[in-house]
Short mmCIF file of C-alpha atoms in Angstrom, two decimals:
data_model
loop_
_atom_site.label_atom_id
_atom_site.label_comp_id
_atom_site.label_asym_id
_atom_site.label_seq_id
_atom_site.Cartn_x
_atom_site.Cartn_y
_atom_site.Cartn_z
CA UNK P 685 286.65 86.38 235.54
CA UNK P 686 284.82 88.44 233.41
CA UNK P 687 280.96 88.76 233.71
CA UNK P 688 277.92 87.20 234.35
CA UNK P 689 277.96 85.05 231.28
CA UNK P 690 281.76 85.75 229.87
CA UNK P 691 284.43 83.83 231.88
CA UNK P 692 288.41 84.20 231.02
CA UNK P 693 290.45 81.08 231.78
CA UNK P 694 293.72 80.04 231.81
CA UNK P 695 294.14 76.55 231.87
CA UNK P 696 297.30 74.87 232.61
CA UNK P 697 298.53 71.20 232.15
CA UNK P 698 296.51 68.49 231.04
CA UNK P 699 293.56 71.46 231.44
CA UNK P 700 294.67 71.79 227.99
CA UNK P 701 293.02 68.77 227.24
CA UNK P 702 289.60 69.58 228.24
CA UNK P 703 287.20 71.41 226.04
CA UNK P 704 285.09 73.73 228.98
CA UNK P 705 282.84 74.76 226.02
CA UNK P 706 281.89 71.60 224.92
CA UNK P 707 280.80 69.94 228.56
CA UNK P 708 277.55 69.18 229.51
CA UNK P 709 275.36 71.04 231.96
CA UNK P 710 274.01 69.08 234.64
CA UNK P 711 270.58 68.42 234.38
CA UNK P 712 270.64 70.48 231.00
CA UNK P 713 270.71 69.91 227.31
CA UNK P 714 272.48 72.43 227.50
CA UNK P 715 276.78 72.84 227.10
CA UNK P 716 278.86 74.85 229.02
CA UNK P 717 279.44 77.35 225.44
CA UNK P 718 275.81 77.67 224.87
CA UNK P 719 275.29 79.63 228.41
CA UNK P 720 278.85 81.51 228.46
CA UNK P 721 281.28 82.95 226.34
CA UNK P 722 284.52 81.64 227.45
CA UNK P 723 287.89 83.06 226.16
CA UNK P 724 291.08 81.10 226.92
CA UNK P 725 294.53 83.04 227.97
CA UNK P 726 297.99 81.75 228.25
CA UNK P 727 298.33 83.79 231.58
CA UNK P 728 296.53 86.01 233.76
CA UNK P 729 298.94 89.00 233.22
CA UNK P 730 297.77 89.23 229.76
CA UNK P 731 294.28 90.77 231.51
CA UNK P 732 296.40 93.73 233.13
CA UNK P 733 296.98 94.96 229.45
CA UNK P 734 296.40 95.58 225.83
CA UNK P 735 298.09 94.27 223.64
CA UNK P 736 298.84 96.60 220.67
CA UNK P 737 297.04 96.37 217.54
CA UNK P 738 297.52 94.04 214.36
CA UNK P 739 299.34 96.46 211.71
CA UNK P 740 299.42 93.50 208.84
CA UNK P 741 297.03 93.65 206.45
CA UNK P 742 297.93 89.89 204.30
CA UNK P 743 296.15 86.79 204.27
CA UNK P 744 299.13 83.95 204.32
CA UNK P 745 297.68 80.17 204.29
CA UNK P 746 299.63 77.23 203.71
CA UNK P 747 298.17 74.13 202.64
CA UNK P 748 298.80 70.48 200.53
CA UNK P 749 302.43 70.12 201.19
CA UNK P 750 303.88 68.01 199.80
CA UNK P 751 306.12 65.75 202.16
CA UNK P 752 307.91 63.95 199.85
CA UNK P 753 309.62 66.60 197.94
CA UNK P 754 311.73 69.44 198.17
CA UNK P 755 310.75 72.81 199.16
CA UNK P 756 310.58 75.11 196.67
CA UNK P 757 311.37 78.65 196.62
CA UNK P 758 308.68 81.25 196.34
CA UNK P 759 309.37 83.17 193.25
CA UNK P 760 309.84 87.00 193.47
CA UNK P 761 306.26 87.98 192.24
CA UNK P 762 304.77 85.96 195.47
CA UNK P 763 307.23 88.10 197.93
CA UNK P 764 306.82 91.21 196.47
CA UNK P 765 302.86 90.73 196.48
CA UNK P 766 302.87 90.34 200.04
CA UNK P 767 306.86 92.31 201.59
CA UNK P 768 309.61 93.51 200.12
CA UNK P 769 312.39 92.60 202.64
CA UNK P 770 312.48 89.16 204.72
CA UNK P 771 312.18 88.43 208.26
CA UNK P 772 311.92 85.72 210.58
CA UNK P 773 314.03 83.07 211.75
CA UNK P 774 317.70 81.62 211.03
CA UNK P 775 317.74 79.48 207.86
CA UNK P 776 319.12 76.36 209.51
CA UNK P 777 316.22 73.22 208.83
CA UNK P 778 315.69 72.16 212.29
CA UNK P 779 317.32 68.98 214.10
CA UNK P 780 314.79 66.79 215.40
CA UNK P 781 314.22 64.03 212.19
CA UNK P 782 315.56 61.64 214.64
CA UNK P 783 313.34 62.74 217.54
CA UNK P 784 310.52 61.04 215.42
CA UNK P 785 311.94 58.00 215.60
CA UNK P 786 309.59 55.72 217.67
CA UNK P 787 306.35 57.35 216.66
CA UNK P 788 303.49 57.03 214.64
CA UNK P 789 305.54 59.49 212.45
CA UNK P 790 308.77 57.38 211.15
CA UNK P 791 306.64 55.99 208.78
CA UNK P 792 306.25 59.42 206.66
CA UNK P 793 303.76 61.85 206.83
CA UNK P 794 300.92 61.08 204.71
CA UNK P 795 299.35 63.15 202.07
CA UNK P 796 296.67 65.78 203.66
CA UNK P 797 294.38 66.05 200.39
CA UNK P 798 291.75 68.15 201.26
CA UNK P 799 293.98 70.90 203.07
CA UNK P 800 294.93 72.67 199.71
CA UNK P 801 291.49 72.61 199.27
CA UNK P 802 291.32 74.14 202.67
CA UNK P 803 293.94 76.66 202.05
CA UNK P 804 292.87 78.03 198.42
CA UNK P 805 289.03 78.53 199.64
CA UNK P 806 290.28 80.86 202.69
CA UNK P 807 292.11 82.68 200.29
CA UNK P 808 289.23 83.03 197.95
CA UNK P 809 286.95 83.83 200.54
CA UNK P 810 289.57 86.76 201.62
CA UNK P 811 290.32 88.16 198.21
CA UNK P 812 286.16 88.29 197.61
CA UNK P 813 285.78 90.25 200.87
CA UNK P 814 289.05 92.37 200.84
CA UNK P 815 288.89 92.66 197.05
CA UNK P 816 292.26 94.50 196.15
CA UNK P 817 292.96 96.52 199.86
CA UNK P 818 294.52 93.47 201.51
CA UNK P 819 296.79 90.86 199.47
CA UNK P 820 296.29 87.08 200.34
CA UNK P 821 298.82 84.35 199.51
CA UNK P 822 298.01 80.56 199.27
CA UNK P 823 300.98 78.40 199.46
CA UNK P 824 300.34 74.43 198.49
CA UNK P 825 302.67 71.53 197.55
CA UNK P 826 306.61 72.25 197.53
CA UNK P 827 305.87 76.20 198.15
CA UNK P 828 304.32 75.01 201.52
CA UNK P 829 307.35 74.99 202.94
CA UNK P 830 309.44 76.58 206.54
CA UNK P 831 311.19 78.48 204.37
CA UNK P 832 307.96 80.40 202.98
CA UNK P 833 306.73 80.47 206.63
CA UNK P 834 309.85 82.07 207.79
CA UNK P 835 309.96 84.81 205.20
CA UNK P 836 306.34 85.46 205.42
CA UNK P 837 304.86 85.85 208.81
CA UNK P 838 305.95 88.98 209.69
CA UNK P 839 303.31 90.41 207.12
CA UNK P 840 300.58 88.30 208.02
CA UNK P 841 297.46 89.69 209.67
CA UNK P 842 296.07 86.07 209.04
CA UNK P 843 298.55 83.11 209.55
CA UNK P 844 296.88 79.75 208.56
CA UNK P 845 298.73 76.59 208.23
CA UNK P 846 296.91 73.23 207.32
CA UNK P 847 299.00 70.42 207.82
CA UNK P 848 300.66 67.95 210.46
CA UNK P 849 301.25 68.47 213.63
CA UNK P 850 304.10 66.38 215.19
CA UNK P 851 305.52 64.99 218.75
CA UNK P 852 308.60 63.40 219.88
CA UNK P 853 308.31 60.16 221.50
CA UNK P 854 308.30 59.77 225.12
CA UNK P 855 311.68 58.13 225.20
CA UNK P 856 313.22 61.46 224.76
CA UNK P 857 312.95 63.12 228.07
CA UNK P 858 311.44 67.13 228.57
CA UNK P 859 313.37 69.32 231.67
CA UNK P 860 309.48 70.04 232.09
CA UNK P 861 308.36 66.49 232.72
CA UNK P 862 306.85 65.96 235.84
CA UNK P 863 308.83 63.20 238.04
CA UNK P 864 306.67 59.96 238.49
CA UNK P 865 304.23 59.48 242.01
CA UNK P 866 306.46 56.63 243.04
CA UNK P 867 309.65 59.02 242.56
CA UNK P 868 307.88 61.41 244.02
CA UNK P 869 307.21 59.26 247.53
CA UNK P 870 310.63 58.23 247.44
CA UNK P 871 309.60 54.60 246.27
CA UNK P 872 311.83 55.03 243.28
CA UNK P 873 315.31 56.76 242.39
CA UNK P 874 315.45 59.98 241.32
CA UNK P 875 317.09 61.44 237.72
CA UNK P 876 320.42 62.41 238.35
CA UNK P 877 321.45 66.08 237.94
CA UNK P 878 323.32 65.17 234.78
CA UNK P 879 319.76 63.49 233.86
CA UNK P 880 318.23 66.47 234.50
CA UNK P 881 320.46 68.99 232.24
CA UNK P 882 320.00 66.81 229.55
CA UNK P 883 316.48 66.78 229.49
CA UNK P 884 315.23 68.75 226.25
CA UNK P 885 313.09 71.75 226.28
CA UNK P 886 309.51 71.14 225.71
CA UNK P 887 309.62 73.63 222.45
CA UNK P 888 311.90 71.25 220.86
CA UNK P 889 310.00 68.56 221.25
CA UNK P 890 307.00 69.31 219.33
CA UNK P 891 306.02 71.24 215.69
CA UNK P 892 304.77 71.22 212.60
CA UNK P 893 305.36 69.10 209.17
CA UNK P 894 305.43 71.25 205.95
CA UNK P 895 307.02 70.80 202.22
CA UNK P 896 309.71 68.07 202.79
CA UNK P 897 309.14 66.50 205.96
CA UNK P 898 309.44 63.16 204.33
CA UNK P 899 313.17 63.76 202.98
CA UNK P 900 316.04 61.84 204.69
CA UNK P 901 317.82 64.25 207.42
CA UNK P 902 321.23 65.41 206.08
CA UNK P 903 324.98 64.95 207.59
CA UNK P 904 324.13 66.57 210.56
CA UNK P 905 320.34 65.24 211.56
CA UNK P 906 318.45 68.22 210.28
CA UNK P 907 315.05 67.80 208.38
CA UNK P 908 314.20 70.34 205.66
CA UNK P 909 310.61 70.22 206.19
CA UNK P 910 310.18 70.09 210.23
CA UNK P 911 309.40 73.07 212.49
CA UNK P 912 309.90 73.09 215.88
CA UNK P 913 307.76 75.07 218.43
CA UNK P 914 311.14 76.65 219.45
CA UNK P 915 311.66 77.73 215.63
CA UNK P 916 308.09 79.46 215.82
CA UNK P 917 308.66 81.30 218.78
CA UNK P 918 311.60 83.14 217.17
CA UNK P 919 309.24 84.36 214.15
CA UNK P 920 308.04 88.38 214.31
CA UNK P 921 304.43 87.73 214.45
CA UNK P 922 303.81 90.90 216.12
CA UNK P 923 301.30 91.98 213.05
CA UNK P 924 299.22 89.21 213.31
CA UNK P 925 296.37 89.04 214.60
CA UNK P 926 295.16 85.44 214.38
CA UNK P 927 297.17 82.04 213.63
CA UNK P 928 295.25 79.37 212.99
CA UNK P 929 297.07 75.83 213.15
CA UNK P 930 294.09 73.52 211.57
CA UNK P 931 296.87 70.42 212.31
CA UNK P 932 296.40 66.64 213.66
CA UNK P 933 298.07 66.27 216.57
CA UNK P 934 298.92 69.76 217.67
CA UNK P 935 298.05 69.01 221.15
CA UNK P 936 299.52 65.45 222.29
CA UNK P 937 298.44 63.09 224.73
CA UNK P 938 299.16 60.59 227.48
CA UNK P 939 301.91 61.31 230.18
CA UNK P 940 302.63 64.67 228.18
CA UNK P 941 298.69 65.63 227.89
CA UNK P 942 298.66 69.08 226.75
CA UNK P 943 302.46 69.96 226.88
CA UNK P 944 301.85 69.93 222.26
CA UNK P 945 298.97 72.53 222.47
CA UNK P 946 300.72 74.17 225.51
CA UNK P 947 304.49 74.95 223.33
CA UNK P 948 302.79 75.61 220.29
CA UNK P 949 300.17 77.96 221.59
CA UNK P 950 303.09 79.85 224.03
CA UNK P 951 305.73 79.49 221.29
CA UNK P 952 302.60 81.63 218.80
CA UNK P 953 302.30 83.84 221.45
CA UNK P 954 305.89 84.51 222.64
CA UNK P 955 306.43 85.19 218.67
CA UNK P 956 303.58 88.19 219.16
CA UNK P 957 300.95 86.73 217.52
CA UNK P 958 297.64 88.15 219.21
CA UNK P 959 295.14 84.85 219.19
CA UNK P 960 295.93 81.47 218.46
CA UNK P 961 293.52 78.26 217.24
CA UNK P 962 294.97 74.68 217.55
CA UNK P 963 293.68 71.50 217.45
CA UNK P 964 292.97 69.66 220.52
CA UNK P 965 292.58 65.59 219.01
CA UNK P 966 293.08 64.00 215.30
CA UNK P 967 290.56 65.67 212.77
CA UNK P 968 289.36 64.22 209.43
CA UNK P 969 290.50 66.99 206.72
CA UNK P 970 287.67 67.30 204.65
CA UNK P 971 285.52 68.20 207.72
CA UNK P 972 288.12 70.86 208.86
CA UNK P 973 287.86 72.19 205.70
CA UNK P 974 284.16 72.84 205.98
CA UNK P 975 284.53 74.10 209.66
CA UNK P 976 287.46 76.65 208.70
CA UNK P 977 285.91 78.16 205.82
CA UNK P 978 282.37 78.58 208.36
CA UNK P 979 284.81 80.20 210.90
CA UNK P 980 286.14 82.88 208.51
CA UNK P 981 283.10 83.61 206.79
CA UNK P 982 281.31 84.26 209.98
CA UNK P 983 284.70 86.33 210.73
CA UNK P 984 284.84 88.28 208.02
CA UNK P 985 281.43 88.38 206.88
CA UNK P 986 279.49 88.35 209.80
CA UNK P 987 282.47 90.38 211.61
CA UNK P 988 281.99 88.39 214.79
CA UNK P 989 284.45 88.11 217.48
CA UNK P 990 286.72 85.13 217.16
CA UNK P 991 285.85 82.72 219.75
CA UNK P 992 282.10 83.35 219.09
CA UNK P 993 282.67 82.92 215.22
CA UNK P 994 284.56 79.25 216.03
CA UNK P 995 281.86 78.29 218.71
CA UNK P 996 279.13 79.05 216.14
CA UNK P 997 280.77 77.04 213.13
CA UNK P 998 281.99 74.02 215.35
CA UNK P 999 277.83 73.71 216.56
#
């Protein structure tokens, strides 16, 4: 779909995994993003209609939390500079600490240095173009927090958050997993129906890590500074016109390939939010730093469309 040299795709499964731009031509030095402009969609009924304009006008990126502390509370100046009344999701931390059991994660999330970096030269960039007409807000350290993202995104035109991106092990079982080819044939036995229901949804299984993550869970399992997928689909992002997750791991791999980038993308867009960049393997910080800051000067600056803008900055 599309044109000549614009296709629209919606990939599904571990199609999430694959990169069309970045292929190789046959025969061609050539890839596949140098000869057409592809734009990605979560579904095909999103061609049968516009979706209504952006009507926030803030920059809000988070950056350089710091995992091993407690959130802390924005103060009054920071909400006022950006809403005057909160919105968002329930206040409960989420509880999953003990989904990360088994993974790479139980360890602790470690430090993400250059992402405050990251996350104050966006917002410098922003309040140099914007000047005074559109407030930006950079949140780093114990202000990076769910808390802040909760209260925030309603307002946010521009939602960027720098940081971890998380999985649950595949011990603990999705209601979307597919069944195995041997089950499938009948060489093996089937889950139970009680199996089944207890399967967890695929939005609870992946999210984000922000101010906290590293704290013990309390009485009751939950973590202060974990996000779900599920918790970011119940955010109004219906303002925002682009969320940006610049995250390791926010697409997962092996049996599960693409069901990370898959929740987090759908929970963005069930939220409202009107475009949505995630990350598709582990990226080095420092060099995401460079990239973002390319992509949103050629944004803003160059006013270029978004996936041209990313293509441009990634080659």
């Amino acid at each position: 779909l599309g044109g000549a040299d614009h296709l629209v795709v919606v990939q599904d499964d571990v199609l999430h995994l694959v990169p069309l731009e970045a292929l190789p031509l046959a025969d061609s030095d050539e890839l596949v993003g140098d000869r057409w402009r592809i734009e990605t969609r979560a579904t095909l009924t999103e061609l049968l209609m516009d979706p209504p304009a952006p009507t926030g006008e803030a920059l809000v990126a988070l950056g350089g939390a710091s995992f091993n502390l407690a959130p802390l509370a924005l103060s009054a100046e920071e909400v006022a500079s950006i809403e005057e009344s909160a919105a968002g999701a329930e206040d409960a931390p989420a509880q999953v600490s003990s989904l990360l059991r088994g993974t790479a994660w139980e360890r602790g999330f470690a430090p993400l240095t250059h992402t405050g970096d990251e996350a104050r030269g966006i917002g410098a960039l922003y309040r140099e173009i914007y000047e005074e007409k559109r407030p930006a807000l950079v949140l780093e350290k114990r202000k990076a927090s769910r808390e802040a993202l909760q209260e925030l995104a309603a307002q946010a035109r521009y939602l960027h958050i720098a940081t971890h991106g998380w999985f649950a092990p595949e011990s603990i079982r999705s209601w979307s997993d597919p069944e195995p080819i041997d089950r499938q044939s009948g060489l093996g036995s089937r889950l139970s129906g009680a199996e089944q229901v207890k399967g967890m949804s695929p939005m609870l299984l992946c999210g984000l890590a922000l101010a906290g993550a590293n704290l013990p869970e309390d009485a009751v399992g939950r973590a202060p500074g974990l996000v779900t997928a599920d918790e970011l689909a119940t955010l109004d992002m219906s303002s925002c016109e682009l969320v940006v997750l610049s995250a390791c791991d926010t697409n997962v791999g092996e049996r599960r390939a693409g069901q990370g980038v898959a929740s987090l993308q759908k929970a963005l867009q069930i939220a409202g939010a009107r475009s949505v960049i995630t990350s598709l393997w582990k990226v080095p910080d420092e060099a995401t730093k460079e990239l973002m800051l390319d992509f949103y000067r050629r944004l803003w600056v160059e006013q270029k469309p978004k996936h041209q803008a990313l293509w441009e900055a990634k080659t």
